[in-house]
Amino acid sequence: MPPTSAVSRRPAPLRRAAGVLALAALPLTGCSPSSPPAGGDHPTAPATAPHGVRLPAADAVFDYQIGGPYPPARDVRVVSRDRTAPPAAGRYNVCYVNAFQAQPGDEATRWWTQHHPGLLLRGRDGEPVIDEDWNEPLLDISTAAKREELLGVVGPWIDGCAKAGFDAVEPDNLDSYQRSDGLLSEDDALAFAALLTRRAHDRGLAAAQKNTSDLLPERRRTGFDFAVTEECARYQECADYADAYGNRVFDIEYRRQDFATACRTWGDRLSFVLRDRDVGRPGDPGYVHAAC
């Protein structure tokens, strides 16, 4: 297995869908230019998707623990943890999987080079294409054959989430095609996402779309069941995710002003948690946690 750690991923401050950075310069007065639509269901228990997997309860209190597990607060009902961590007892558990990129560091790159050299995306100079925010090599999903081969690696990770007792999977870096120097396409990402959600559903897991609002119109093709998002308030994307997934949107904000806006504007419909960017545990320097 490739090298992993409990902190398999931390949020990059500028990882957004194309065109969103321009919005960041505008005054932020709400999660969307308009008020949230009225109505919407507020189930008090998880529902079941058409393909039979269990969904998280809408508008449930959420905690994001991919930086390391710790006991959730009593009112928390949905928890996201790294695939190497155990699920939280008595909660709906989302399993974080870094599916579209390799782990950072030379050790991970050596593992992929040794075991699956053709699955590292390489530029025109023959060198791996790197996500510079986190020093993570991109994985090559440019052909059907490569996607199937990569599923042979990531698929068992998803199987492991199911065996460990998780309820859903959260495949990260769906938007890696936007950092591929044009070597990967939106269609490549959609095709691999569909393979991942099918694998999850076959193992009895729901699948969460992680960020990448550009792909929301294609959710029927990808097969995602709900959304785990980062900074939808800051980047005015909450309405887009709510339109696609109703009240089953679980968002992490990293700035207090955006968290306050999120709670004020969408707090009665969607699930928000304020976290530090290192997604640390209680007692860690800089640990931040609040929910609304």
mmCIF file of C-alpha atoms in Angstrom:
data_model
loop_
_atom_site.group_PDB
_atom_site.id
_atom_site.type_symbol
_atom_site.label_atom_id
_atom_site.label_comp_id
_atom_site.label_asym_id
_atom_site.label_seq_id
_atom_site.Cartn_x
_atom_site.Cartn_y
_atom_site.Cartn_z
ATOM 1 C CA MET A 1 0.000 0.000 0.000
ATOM 2 C CA PRO A 2 1.227 3.544 -0.632
ATOM 3 C CA PRO A 3 2.376 5.624 2.336
ATOM 4 C CA THR A 4 -0.443 7.172 4.329
ATOM 5 C CA SER A 5 -0.833 9.156 7.496
ATOM 6 C CA ALA A 6 -3.647 10.225 9.761
ATOM 7 C CA VAL A 7 -3.315 13.696 8.253
ATOM 8 C CA SER A 8 -3.739 12.591 4.682
ATOM 9 C CA ARG A 9 -4.936 15.957 3.493
ATOM 10 C CA ARG A 10 -5.259 19.541 4.625
ATOM 11 C CA PRO A 11 -7.286 22.202 2.862
ATOM 12 C CA ALA A 12 -5.392 24.469 0.506
ATOM 13 C CA PRO A 13 -6.406 28.113 0.899
ATOM 14 C CA LEU A 14 -6.822 28.768 -2.824
ATOM 15 C CA ARG A 15 -8.281 25.485 -4.043
ATOM 16 C CA ARG A 16 -11.459 26.543 -5.762
ATOM 17 C CA ALA A 17 -13.347 25.915 -8.947
ATOM 18 C CA ALA A 18 -12.341 27.913 -11.998
ATOM 19 C CA GLY A 19 -13.471 31.504 -11.853
ATOM 20 C CA VAL A 20 -14.130 31.561 -8.112
ATOM 21 C CA LEU A 21 -11.046 33.548 -7.156
ATOM 22 C CA ALA A 22 -12.481 36.535 -8.920
ATOM 23 C CA LEU A 23 -15.533 36.311 -6.663
ATOM 24 C CA ALA A 24 -13.326 36.281 -3.588
ATOM 25 C CA ALA A 25 -12.426 39.910 -4.189
ATOM 26 C CA LEU A 26 -16.086 40.961 -3.944
ATOM 27 C CA PRO A 27 -17.804 41.864 -0.666
ATOM 28 C CA LEU A 28 -19.323 38.747 0.928
ATOM 29 C CA THR A 29 -22.808 39.441 2.208
ATOM 30 C CA GLY A 30 -24.180 35.891 2.118
ATOM 31 C CA CYS A 31 -23.671 32.417 0.801
ATOM 32 C CA SER A 32 -25.392 33.421 -2.400
ATOM 33 C CA PRO A 33 -26.561 36.618 -4.077
ATOM 34 C CA SER A 34 -30.115 35.816 -2.981
ATOM 35 C CA SER A 35 -31.688 34.487 0.185
ATOM 36 C CA PRO A 36 -32.072 30.742 0.647
ATOM 37 C CA PRO A 37 -35.204 29.343 -0.954
ATOM 38 C CA ALA A 38 -38.068 28.681 1.394
ATOM 39 C CA GLY A 39 -39.153 25.199 2.293
ATOM 40 C CA GLY A 40 -37.143 22.045 1.845
ATOM 41 C CA ASP A 41 -37.314 18.854 3.852
ATOM 42 C CA HIS A 42 -35.726 18.529 7.263
ATOM 43 C CA PRO A 43 -35.647 14.793 7.978
ATOM 44 C CA THR A 44 -34.665 13.875 11.501
ATOM 45 C CA ALA A 45 -33.169 10.527 10.489
ATOM 46 C CA PRO A 46 -31.036 9.324 7.603
ATOM 47 C CA ALA A 47 -32.876 8.579 4.382
ATOM 48 C CA THR A 48 -32.162 5.934 1.779
ATOM 49 C CA ALA A 49 -30.992 6.758 -1.743
ATOM 50 C CA PRO A 50 -32.636 5.110 -4.773
ATOM 51 C CA HIS A 51 -29.795 2.570 -5.020
ATOM 52 C CA GLY A 52 -30.303 1.534 -1.404
ATOM 53 C CA VAL A 53 -27.423 3.194 0.469
ATOM 54 C CA ARG A 54 -28.081 5.119 3.651
ATOM 55 C CA LEU A 55 -27.739 8.900 3.495
ATOM 56 C CA PRO A 56 -26.786 11.249 6.337
ATOM 57 C CA ALA A 57 -29.550 13.131 8.063
ATOM 58 C CA ALA A 58 -30.174 16.503 6.472
ATOM 59 C CA ASP A 59 -29.079 19.590 8.416
ATOM 60 C CA ALA A 60 -27.305 17.396 10.997
ATOM 61 C CA VAL A 61 -24.508 18.701 13.223
ATOM 62 C CA PHE A 62 -21.234 17.893 11.463
ATOM 63 C CA ASP A 63 -17.582 17.565 12.464
ATOM 64 C CA TYR A 64 -14.580 17.363 10.135
ATOM 65 C CA GLN A 65 -11.805 15.267 11.688
ATOM 66 C CA ILE A 66 -9.510 14.329 8.797
ATOM 67 C CA GLY A 67 -6.507 15.663 10.738
ATOM 68 C CA GLY A 68 -6.955 13.000 13.406
ATOM 69 C CA PRO A 69 -9.863 11.457 15.329
ATOM 70 C CA TYR A 70 -11.176 12.707 18.672
ATOM 71 C CA PRO A 71 -14.459 12.157 20.560
ATOM 72 C CA PRO A 72 -17.236 14.101 18.816
ATOM 73 C CA ALA A 73 -19.426 16.461 20.805
ATOM 74 C CA ARG A 74 -22.670 14.903 22.002
ATOM 75 C CA ASP A 75 -24.796 16.721 19.432
ATOM 76 C CA VAL A 76 -22.622 15.732 16.442
ATOM 77 C CA ARG A 77 -24.363 13.275 14.136
ATOM 78 C CA VAL A 78 -22.092 13.227 11.064
ATOM 79 C CA VAL A 79 -18.291 12.862 11.201
ATOM 80 C CA SER A 80 -15.712 12.781 8.400
ATOM 81 C CA ARG A 81 -12.448 10.958 9.175
ATOM 82 C CA ASP A 82 -9.440 9.734 7.244
ATOM 83 C CA ARG A 83 -9.707 6.182 5.913
ATOM 84 C CA THR A 84 -6.876 5.138 8.256
ATOM 85 C CA ALA A 85 -8.892 6.191 11.338
ATOM 86 C CA PRO A 86 -11.704 4.199 12.957
ATOM 87 C CA PRO A 87 -15.273 5.433 12.519
ATOM 88 C CA ALA A 88 -16.904 7.283 15.428
ATOM 89 C CA ALA A 89 -19.287 5.087 17.382
ATOM 90 C CA GLY A 90 -22.956 5.941 17.057
ATOM 91 C CA ARG A 91 -22.490 8.527 14.285
ATOM 92 C CA TYR A 92 -22.886 8.608 10.536
ATOM 93 C CA ASN A 93 -19.291 8.279 9.347
ATOM 94 C CA VAL A 94 -17.805 9.610 6.112
ATOM 95 C CA CYS A 95 -14.496 8.067 5.001
ATOM 96 C CA TYR A 96 -11.971 10.472 3.489
ATOM 97 C CA VAL A 97 -9.993 9.054 0.538
ATOM 98 C CA ASN A 98 -7.414 10.988 -1.477
ATOM 99 C CA ALA A 99 -8.552 9.457 -4.766
ATOM 100 C CA PHE A 100 -7.297 11.681 -7.577
ATOM 101 C CA GLN A 101 -3.798 12.531 -6.283
ATOM 102 C CA ALA A 102 -0.937 10.773 -4.527
ATOM 103 C CA GLN A 103 0.150 11.579 -1.008
ATOM 104 C CA PRO A 104 2.805 14.296 -0.645
ATOM 105 C CA GLY A 105 6.478 13.492 -0.309
ATOM 106 C CA ASP A 106 9.173 11.422 -1.935
ATOM 107 C CA GLU A 107 8.164 8.167 -0.258
ATOM 108 C CA ALA A 108 4.703 8.194 -1.833
ATOM 109 C CA THR A 109 6.091 9.113 -5.238
ATOM 110 C CA ARG A 110 8.573 6.245 -5.033
ATOM 111 C CA TRP A 111 5.758 3.824 -4.184
ATOM 112 C CA TRP A 112 3.719 4.852 -7.210
ATOM 113 C CA THR A 113 6.813 4.821 -9.410
ATOM 114 C CA GLN A 114 7.665 1.304 -8.280
ATOM 115 C CA HIS A 115 4.187 -0.238 -8.350
ATOM 116 C CA HIS A 116 2.167 1.826 -10.826
ATOM 117 C CA PRO A 117 4.529 4.053 -12.841
ATOM 118 C CA GLY A 118 1.967 4.610 -15.571
ATOM 119 C CA LEU A 119 -0.536 6.092 -13.147
ATOM 120 C CA LEU A 120 1.496 9.175 -12.287
ATOM 121 C CA LEU A 121 0.425 11.979 -14.594
ATOM 122 C CA ARG A 122 3.494 13.226 -16.431
ATOM 123 C CA GLY A 123 3.959 16.498 -18.224
ATOM 124 C CA ARG A 124 5.443 17.054 -21.639
ATOM 125 C CA ASP A 125 8.874 17.071 -19.993
ATOM 126 C CA GLY A 126 8.283 13.577 -18.603
ATOM 127 C CA GLU A 127 8.174 14.769 -15.002
ATOM 128 C CA PRO A 128 5.193 14.174 -12.680
ATOM 129 C CA VAL A 129 2.623 16.965 -12.623
ATOM 130 C CA ILE A 130 2.477 18.301 -9.062
ATOM 131 C CA ASP A 131 -0.259 20.027 -7.102
ATOM 132 C CA GLU A 132 2.007 22.771 -5.787
ATOM 133 C CA ASP A 133 -0.269 23.670 -2.861
ATOM 134 C CA TRP A 134 0.443 20.330 -1.198
ATOM 135 C CA ASN A 135 3.295 18.817 -3.205
ATOM 136 C CA GLU A 136 1.030 15.985 -4.344
ATOM 137 C CA PRO A 137 1.561 14.285 -7.714
ATOM 138 C CA LEU A 138 -1.584 14.054 -9.822
ATOM 139 C CA LEU A 139 -2.769 10.613 -10.867
ATOM 140 C CA ASP A 140 -3.387 9.857 -14.530
ATOM 141 C CA ILE A 141 -7.083 9.314 -15.303
ATOM 142 C CA SER A 142 -6.771 10.316 -18.960
ATOM 143 C CA THR A 143 -7.896 7.000 -20.503
ATOM 144 C CA ALA A 144 -10.420 4.299 -19.669
ATOM 145 C CA ALA A 145 -7.587 1.785 -19.209
ATOM 146 C CA LYS A 146 -5.743 4.016 -16.736
ATOM 147 C CA ARG A 147 -8.943 4.717 -14.824
ATOM 148 C CA GLU A 148 -9.598 0.995 -14.468
ATOM 149 C CA GLU A 149 -6.038 0.398 -13.310
ATOM 150 C CA LEU A 150 -6.302 3.207 -10.775
ATOM 151 C CA LEU A 151 -9.598 1.773 -9.539
ATOM 152 C CA GLY A 152 -7.585 -1.341 -8.747
ATOM 153 C CA VAL A 153 -5.708 0.767 -6.181
ATOM 154 C CA VAL A 154 -8.380 3.143 -4.886
ATOM 155 C CA GLY A 155 -11.193 0.583 -5.006
ATOM 156 C CA PRO A 156 -9.699 -1.524 -2.191
ATOM 157 C CA TRP A 157 -9.388 1.627 -0.090
ATOM 158 C CA ILE A 158 -13.133 2.134 -0.523
ATOM 159 C CA ASP A 159 -13.692 -1.524 0.329
ATOM 160 C CA GLY A 160 -11.659 -0.927 3.484
ATOM 161 C CA CYS A 161 -13.930 1.974 4.449
ATOM 162 C CA ALA A 162 -16.925 -0.331 4.196
ATOM 163 C CA LYS A 163 -15.247 -3.115 6.184
ATOM 164 C CA ALA A 164 -14.261 -0.656 8.911
ATOM 165 C CA GLY A 165 -17.898 0.382 9.367
ATOM 166 C CA PHE A 166 -18.068 3.737 7.602
ATOM 167 C CA ASP A 167 -21.367 4.799 6.039
ATOM 168 C CA ALA A 168 -20.077 6.884 3.134
ATOM 169 C CA VAL A 169 -16.938 7.798 1.236
ATOM 170 C CA GLU A 170 -15.560 11.245 0.376
ATOM 171 C CA PRO A 171 -13.150 11.015 -2.618
ATOM 172 C CA ASP A 172 -10.975 14.131 -2.564
ATOM 173 C CA ASN A 173 -9.385 16.111 -5.403
ATOM 174 C CA LEU A 174 -12.164 15.659 -7.912
ATOM 175 C CA ASP A 175 -10.973 19.019 -9.252
ATOM 176 C CA SER A 176 -7.404 17.863 -9.966
ATOM 177 C CA TYR A 177 -8.041 18.173 -13.714
ATOM 178 C CA GLN A 178 -8.041 21.919 -13.176
ATOM 179 C CA ARG A 179 -4.396 21.672 -12.028
ATOM 180 C CA SER A 180 -3.244 19.273 -14.761
ATOM 181 C CA ASP A 181 -1.838 21.805 -17.242
ATOM 182 C CA GLY A 182 -4.528 20.713 -19.694
ATOM 183 C CA LEU A 183 -3.512 17.045 -19.628
ATOM 184 C CA LEU A 184 -6.739 15.939 -17.940
ATOM 185 C CA SER A 185 -10.267 16.955 -18.825
ATOM 186 C CA GLU A 186 -13.523 17.454 -17.008
ATOM 187 C CA ASP A 187 -14.785 14.353 -18.792
ATOM 188 C CA ASP A 188 -11.888 12.322 -17.346
ATOM 189 C CA ALA A 189 -12.837 13.424 -13.835
ATOM 190 C CA LEU A 190 -16.491 12.608 -14.394
ATOM 191 C CA ALA A 191 -15.684 9.145 -15.701
ATOM 192 C CA PHE A 192 -13.430 8.252 -12.778
ATOM 193 C CA ALA A 193 -15.893 9.711 -10.282
ATOM 194 C CA ALA A 194 -18.582 7.435 -11.708
ATOM 195 C CA LEU A 195 -16.322 4.413 -11.184
ATOM 196 C CA LEU A 196 -15.691 5.448 -7.577
ATOM 197 C CA THR A 197 -19.348 6.007 -6.721
ATOM 198 C CA ARG A 198 -20.314 2.709 -8.325
ATOM 199 C CA ARG A 199 -17.687 0.927 -6.224
ATOM 200 C CA ALA A 200 -18.958 2.704 -3.105
ATOM 201 C CA HIS A 201 -22.584 1.844 -3.819
ATOM 202 C CA ASP A 202 -21.689 -1.787 -4.512
ATOM 203 C CA ARG A 203 -20.114 -1.897 -1.044
ATOM 204 C CA GLY A 204 -23.145 -0.301 0.606
ATOM 205 C CA LEU A 205 -21.592 3.162 0.984
ATOM 206 C CA ALA A 206 -23.026 6.497 -0.013
ATOM 207 C CA ALA A 207 -20.680 8.818 -1.932
ATOM 208 C CA ALA A 208 -20.119 12.512 -1.257
ATOM 209 C CA GLN A 209 -19.097 15.036 -3.882
ATOM 210 C CA LYS A 210 -16.105 16.946 -2.501
ATOM 211 C CA ASN A 211 -16.099 20.560 -3.742
ATOM 212 C CA THR A 212 -15.911 21.205 -7.521
ATOM 213 C CA SER A 213 -19.155 23.094 -8.037
ATOM 214 C CA ASP A 214 -18.405 23.210 -11.769
ATOM 215 C CA LEU A 215 -19.424 19.547 -11.947
ATOM 216 C CA LEU A 216 -22.745 19.872 -10.134
ATOM 217 C CA PRO A 217 -24.751 19.813 -13.388
ATOM 218 C CA GLU A 218 -23.249 16.353 -14.034
ATOM 219 C CA ARG A 219 -24.268 14.808 -10.702
ATOM 220 C CA ARG A 220 -26.516 12.227 -12.365
ATOM 221 C CA ARG A 221 -23.506 10.973 -14.284
ATOM 222 C CA THR A 222 -21.152 10.980 -11.318
ATOM 223 C CA GLY A 223 -23.659 9.315 -8.987
ATOM 224 C CA PHE A 224 -22.835 11.364 -5.894
ATOM 225 C CA ASP A 225 -25.474 11.317 -3.144
ATOM 226 C CA PHE A 226 -24.647 14.386 -1.047
ATOM 227 C CA ALA A 227 -21.872 16.986 -0.725
ATOM 228 C CA VAL A 228 -18.948 17.716 1.570
ATOM 229 C CA THR A 229 -17.713 21.199 0.740
ATOM 230 C CA GLU A 230 -15.080 23.662 1.841
ATOM 231 C CA GLU A 231 -15.839 27.365 2.196
ATOM 232 C CA CYS A 232 -19.093 27.490 0.243
ATOM 233 C CA ALA A 233 -19.958 30.640 2.202
ATOM 234 C CA ARG A 234 -16.679 32.367 1.431
ATOM 235 C CA TYR A 235 -16.969 31.613 -2.269
ATOM 236 C CA GLN A 236 -20.746 32.024 -2.574
ATOM 237 C CA GLU A 237 -21.392 28.433 -3.631
ATOM 238 C CA CYS A 238 -23.839 27.278 -0.944
ATOM 239 C CA ALA A 239 -26.871 27.852 -3.141
ATOM 240 C CA ASP A 240 -25.377 25.771 -5.931
ATOM 241 C CA TYR A 241 -24.786 22.783 -3.669
ATOM 242 C CA ALA A 242 -28.192 23.161 -2.011
ATOM 243 C CA ASP A 243 -29.877 23.195 -5.417
ATOM 244 C CA ALA A 244 -28.132 19.928 -6.245
ATOM 245 C CA TYR A 245 -28.305 18.077 -2.921
ATOM 246 C CA GLY A 246 -31.049 19.738 -0.908
ATOM 247 C CA ASN A 247 -30.224 19.930 2.800
ATOM 248 C CA ARG A 248 -27.515 17.279 2.619
ATOM 249 C CA VAL A 249 -24.596 19.687 2.300
ATOM 250 C CA PHE A 250 -21.851 19.473 4.950
ATOM 251 C CA ASP A 251 -19.569 22.481 4.767
ATOM 252 C CA ILE A 252 -16.309 23.431 6.455
ATOM 253 C CA GLU A 253 -15.422 27.102 6.861
ATOM 254 C CA TYR A 254 -11.938 28.244 7.901
ATOM 255 C CA ARG A 255 -12.585 31.946 8.567
ATOM 256 C CA ARG A 256 -14.823 33.131 11.384
ATOM 257 C CA GLN A 257 -16.482 35.825 9.302
ATOM 258 C CA ASP A 258 -17.490 33.280 6.660
ATOM 259 C CA PHE A 259 -18.731 30.863 9.303
ATOM 260 C CA ALA A 260 -20.872 33.631 10.820
ATOM 261 C CA THR A 261 -22.311 34.421 7.395
ATOM 262 C CA ALA A 262 -22.982 30.748 6.729
ATOM 263 C CA CYS A 263 -24.825 30.261 10.010
ATOM 264 C CA ARG A 264 -26.859 33.429 9.577
ATOM 265 C CA THR A 265 -27.824 32.761 5.968
ATOM 266 C CA TRP A 266 -28.062 28.984 5.642
ATOM 267 C CA GLY A 267 -27.716 27.647 9.168
ATOM 268 C CA ASP A 268 -31.327 26.463 9.342
ATOM 269 C CA ARG A 269 -30.906 24.292 6.235
ATOM 270 C CA LEU A 270 -27.304 23.179 5.794
ATOM 271 C CA SER A 271 -24.601 21.839 8.128
ATOM 272 C CA PHE A 272 -21.595 24.049 8.932
ATOM 273 C CA VAL A 273 -18.503 23.585 11.040
ATOM 274 C CA LEU A 274 -15.686 26.065 11.667
ATOM 275 C CA ARG A 275 -12.266 24.397 11.663
ATOM 276 C CA ASP A 276 -8.629 25.437 11.712
ATOM 277 C CA ARG A 277 -6.818 24.912 8.409
ATOM 278 C CA ASP A 278 -4.654 22.164 9.915
ATOM 279 C CA VAL A 279 -7.860 20.337 10.931
ATOM 280 C CA GLY A 280 -6.188 19.563 14.242
ATOM 281 C CA ARG A 281 -7.361 17.828 17.381
ATOM 282 C CA PRO A 282 -8.227 19.371 20.761
ATOM 283 C CA GLY A 283 -4.987 20.405 22.419
ATOM 284 C CA ASP A 284 -3.154 20.966 19.142
ATOM 285 C CA PRO A 285 -1.780 24.491 18.572
ATOM 286 C CA GLY A 286 -4.314 26.552 16.675
ATOM 287 C CA TYR A 287 -7.199 24.114 17.164
ATOM 288 C CA VAL A 288 -10.518 25.745 16.246
ATOM 289 C CA HIS A 289 -13.960 24.168 16.307
ATOM 290 C CA ALA A 290 -17.510 25.526 16.304
ATOM 291 C CA ALA A 291 -20.806 24.418 14.803
ATOM 292 C CA CYS A 292 -24.143 26.059 14.116
#
